[in-house]
Amino acid sequence: MELTGEQLKITEQHLKRYLPRSQQKGDLFKDTLVFANDEAILEEIIRKSSVIDWTHVFCLGMNLRHMEIFKAVASEKDVSGIQLAVCHMMILEDVSNLPSIDSTGISLSSLDESHVGLVNQTWKFGKNNEAVRMIRNMLANFPSCCVLDEEGKPVSWILTYESCAMGMLYTLPEHRGKGYAKVLVSSMVKKLHAKGCPVYCFIEEENKVSYKLFRNLGFIEVPSYREAWFQFNDY
């Protein structure tokens, strides 16, 4: 099914809310969402400067099968790009499939703005000021869950992206092997399900540990989909 002219117009209006609005690298992780049911329409959309400003620094997540379209448009516009990651999409179609997880003795809470620096320093794509705005927005507006130590400090956590996908799951090295990750995922699943959100995540292809964790918790891989992340105009 192709988008009509009016549907394309509405789509563009919707997308403008998510586009990079400055040339600063601080907008690197601002979401750009593109929806199309036809590759010709997709190519038409991403060529428009009103949808994607190819002169700015931005990251883009896409279905891997559309990668050549984006590469071709980037080449045409003389824009450099690097692949950051390729991920499995994992979903939990039926929350009743989530196994019972014993969290006895584990103190659970949520992260807040005071934890932005902690998450930024431990996130693979963070460790800089560029991700601070994104993480702050995630903590202020989307569900999070963490395990607290005896001093009330987070030692393990998971966040929710603006797309409602779970992510940034991390446990401090000295606290690993205690089962915190599965407790956090289980808790987050229940939070998202209660809010009527889809329950899913993206796991990098080389991250075998996380893949096994989510499979053991009832998640299944969507074999027809791979999420690829690219960064363009890395000045």
Coordinates of C-alpha atoms in Angstrom, one line a residue:
M1 CA 0.0 0.0 0.0
E2 CA 1.4 3.4 -0.9
L3 CA 0.8 6.7 1.0
T4 CA -1.4 9.2 -0.7
G5 CA -0.3 12.8 -1.0
E6 CA -2.4 13.8 2.0
Q7 CA -1.0 11.0 4.1
L8 CA 2.5 12.0 3.1
K9 CA 1.8 15.5 4.2
I10 CA 0.5 14.4 7.5
T11 CA 3.5 12.1 7.9
E12 CA 5.9 15.0 7.3
Q13 CA 4.1 17.2 9.8
H14 CA 4.4 14.4 12.4
L15 CA 8.1 13.9 11.7
K16 CA 9.0 17.5 12.2
R17 CA 8.5 17.1 15.9
Y18 CA 11.5 14.7 16.0
L19 CA 14.0 16.2 13.7
P20 CA 17.4 17.7 14.6
R21 CA 17.0 21.5 15.0
S22 CA 20.6 22.6 15.3
Q23 CA 24.0 21.8 14.0
Q24 CA 25.3 21.2 17.5
K25 CA 26.4 17.6 18.2
G26 CA 24.2 17.8 21.3
D27 CA 21.3 16.9 19.0
L28 CA 23.0 13.7 17.8
F29 CA 20.5 11.4 19.5
K30 CA 17.3 13.3 18.8
D31 CA 14.9 10.8 17.2
T32 CA 14.0 10.9 13.6
L33 CA 11.1 8.7 12.8
V34 CA 10.2 7.8 9.2
F35 CA 7.2 5.6 8.3
A36 CA 6.5 4.4 4.8
N37 CA 4.9 1.3 3.2
D38 CA 6.8 1.6 -0.1
E39 CA 10.5 2.0 -0.8
A40 CA 9.9 4.6 -3.5
I41 CA 7.9 6.7 -1.0
L42 CA 10.6 6.1 1.7
E43 CA 13.2 7.5 -0.7
E44 CA 11.0 10.4 -1.6
I45 CA 10.6 11.3 2.1
I46 CA 14.2 11.1 3.1
R47 CA 15.3 13.2 0.2
K48 CA 13.2 16.1 1.4
S49 CA 15.1 18.7 3.5
S50 CA 11.9 19.3 5.5
V51 CA 12.2 15.8 6.8
I52 CA 15.9 15.1 7.2
D53 CA 18.4 18.0 7.0
W54 CA 21.4 16.1 5.6
T55 CA 23.7 19.1 6.5
H56 CA 23.3 18.3 10.3
V57 CA 24.8 15.7 12.5
F58 CA 22.3 13.0 13.3
C59 CA 21.9 9.3 14.0
L60 CA 19.4 7.2 12.1
G61 CA 17.9 3.8 13.0
M62 CA 16.5 1.8 10.0
N63 CA 15.4 -1.6 8.9
L64 CA 18.6 -3.1 7.6
R65 CA 16.9 -4.0 4.3
H66 CA 16.5 -0.2 3.6
M67 CA 20.2 0.5 4.2
E68 CA 21.2 0.8 0.5
I69 CA 18.5 3.5 0.0
F70 CA 20.0 5.6 2.7
K71 CA 23.5 5.0 1.6
A72 CA 22.6 6.1 -2.0
V73 CA 20.9 9.3 -0.8
A74 CA 23.9 10.1 1.5
S75 CA 26.4 9.5 -1.3
E76 CA 24.4 11.7 -3.7
K77 CA 24.4 14.5 -1.1
D78 CA 28.1 13.9 -0.4
V79 CA 27.4 13.0 3.2
S80 CA 29.7 10.6 5.2
G81 CA 28.1 7.9 7.4
I82 CA 29.3 5.2 9.7
Q83 CA 27.5 2.1 10.9
L84 CA 27.1 2.1 14.7
A85 CA 25.3 -1.1 15.4
V86 CA 23.0 -3.8 13.9
C87 CA 20.5 -5.2 16.3
H88 CA 18.0 -8.1 16.8
M89 CA 14.5 -7.0 17.5
M90 CA 13.2 -9.0 20.5
I91 CA 9.5 -8.9 21.5
L92 CA 7.4 -10.4 24.3
E93 CA 4.1 -11.0 22.6
D94 CA 2.3 -12.5 25.6
V95 CA 3.3 -11.1 29.0
S96 CA 1.9 -14.3 30.6
N97 CA 4.9 -16.0 29.1
L98 CA 7.2 -14.0 31.5
P99 CA 8.5 -16.5 34.1
S100 CA 8.2 -15.8 37.8
I101 CA 11.3 -14.0 39.0
D102 CA 12.2 -14.0 42.7
S103 CA 13.2 -10.4 43.8
T104 CA 13.3 -11.2 47.5
G105 CA 15.9 -8.9 49.3
I106 CA 16.4 -6.7 46.2
S107 CA 15.5 -3.0 46.6
L108 CA 13.9 -1.6 43.5
S109 CA 13.3 2.0 42.6
S110 CA 13.3 4.4 39.6
L111 CA 16.1 6.6 38.3
D112 CA 15.8 10.4 38.3
E113 CA 17.6 13.4 36.9
S114 CA 20.4 13.1 39.5
H115 CA 21.4 9.8 37.8
V116 CA 21.9 11.3 34.2
G117 CA 25.7 11.4 34.6
L118 CA 25.9 7.8 35.9
V119 CA 23.9 6.5 32.9
N120 CA 25.8 8.6 30.5
Q121 CA 29.2 7.4 31.7
T122 CA 28.3 3.7 31.5
W123 CA 26.3 3.7 28.2
K124 CA 28.2 2.4 25.2
F125 CA 27.2 5.3 23.1
G126 CA 27.4 7.9 25.9
K127 CA 30.5 8.9 27.8
N128 CA 30.2 12.4 26.5
N129 CA 27.9 15.4 26.7
E130 CA 26.0 14.6 23.5
A131 CA 23.8 12.0 25.1
V132 CA 22.9 14.0 28.2
R133 CA 19.8 15.6 26.8
M134 CA 18.5 12.4 25.5
I135 CA 19.0 10.5 28.8
R136 CA 17.6 13.4 30.8
N137 CA 14.4 13.3 28.7
M138 CA 14.1 9.5 29.0
L139 CA 14.4 9.7 32.8
A140 CA 11.9 12.6 33.1
N141 CA 9.2 11.2 30.8
F142 CA 9.6 7.4 30.4
P143 CA 9.7 4.4 32.8
S144 CA 13.0 3.3 34.4
C145 CA 13.9 0.8 37.0
C146 CA 17.0 0.3 39.1
V147 CA 18.4 -1.8 41.9
L148 CA 19.7 0.1 44.9
D149 CA 22.5 -1.0 47.2
E150 CA 22.5 -0.6 51.0
E151 CA 23.4 3.0 50.7
G152 CA 20.5 3.7 48.3
K153 CA 22.7 4.1 45.2
P154 CA 21.8 2.5 41.9
V155 CA 24.0 -0.5 41.0
S156 CA 21.9 -1.8 38.1
W157 CA 19.3 -0.2 35.8
I158 CA 17.2 -0.2 32.7
L159 CA 15.6 2.7 30.8
T160 CA 12.9 3.2 28.2
Y161 CA 13.7 4.9 24.9
E162 CA 11.2 7.4 23.3
S163 CA 10.1 4.6 21.0
C164 CA 9.1 2.7 24.1
A165 CA 11.8 0.1 23.6
M166 CA 13.6 -1.1 26.7
G167 CA 17.3 -0.3 26.7
M168 CA 20.6 0.8 28.4
L169 CA 20.4 -2.2 30.6
Y170 CA 23.6 -2.1 32.7
T171 CA 25.0 -3.5 36.0
L172 CA 28.1 -2.2 37.7
P173 CA 30.9 -4.8 37.3
E174 CA 31.2 -5.5 41.0
H175 CA 27.5 -6.3 41.3
R176 CA 27.2 -8.7 38.3
G177 CA 26.1 -12.3 38.7
K178 CA 23.4 -11.5 41.3
G179 CA 20.4 -11.8 38.9
Y180 CA 19.7 -8.1 38.9
A181 CA 19.2 -7.9 35.1
K182 CA 16.4 -10.4 35.0
V183 CA 14.7 -8.7 37.9
L184 CA 14.9 -5.3 36.2
V185 CA 13.6 -6.7 32.8
S186 CA 10.7 -8.4 34.6
S187 CA 9.8 -5.2 36.5
M188 CA 10.0 -3.1 33.3
V189 CA 7.9 -5.5 31.3
K190 CA 5.1 -5.2 33.9
K191 CA 5.4 -1.3 33.9
L192 CA 5.2 -1.1 30.2
H193 CA 2.4 -3.6 29.9
A194 CA 0.4 -1.7 32.5
K195 CA 0.7 1.4 30.5
G196 CA -0.5 -0.3 27.3
C197 CA 2.9 -0.1 25.7
P198 CA 4.4 -2.8 23.4
V199 CA 7.1 -4.8 25.2
Y200 CA 10.2 -5.1 23.0
C201 CA 13.9 -4.2 22.8
F202 CA 16.9 -4.1 20.4
I203 CA 19.9 -6.2 21.2
E204 CA 23.2 -5.8 19.3
E205 CA 24.1 -8.9 17.2
E206 CA 27.3 -9.5 19.1
N207 CA 25.7 -9.2 22.6
K208 CA 25.2 -12.9 23.2
V209 CA 24.7 -12.5 27.0
S210 CA 21.7 -10.1 26.6
Y211 CA 20.2 -12.1 23.8
K212 CA 20.3 -15.2 26.0
L213 CA 18.8 -13.3 29.0
F214 CA 15.8 -12.0 27.0
R215 CA 15.2 -15.4 25.3
N216 CA 15.1 -17.0 28.8
L217 CA 12.5 -14.4 29.8
G218 CA 10.1 -15.3 27.0
F219 CA 11.1 -12.8 24.4
I220 CA 11.3 -14.0 20.8
E221 CA 13.4 -12.6 17.9
V222 CA 11.6 -11.1 14.9
P223 CA 13.7 -12.9 12.2
S224 CA 12.5 -10.7 9.3
Y225 CA 13.8 -7.5 11.0
R226 CA 17.2 -6.1 11.8
E227 CA 17.6 -2.6 13.2
A228 CA 20.7 -0.8 11.9
W229 CA 22.0 2.4 13.4
F230 CA 24.0 4.9 11.4
Q231 CA 25.6 8.2 12.2
F232 CA 25.9 10.9 9.5
N233 CA 28.0 14.0 9.2
D234 CA 30.3 13.3 12.1
Y235 CA 32.3 16.5 11.9

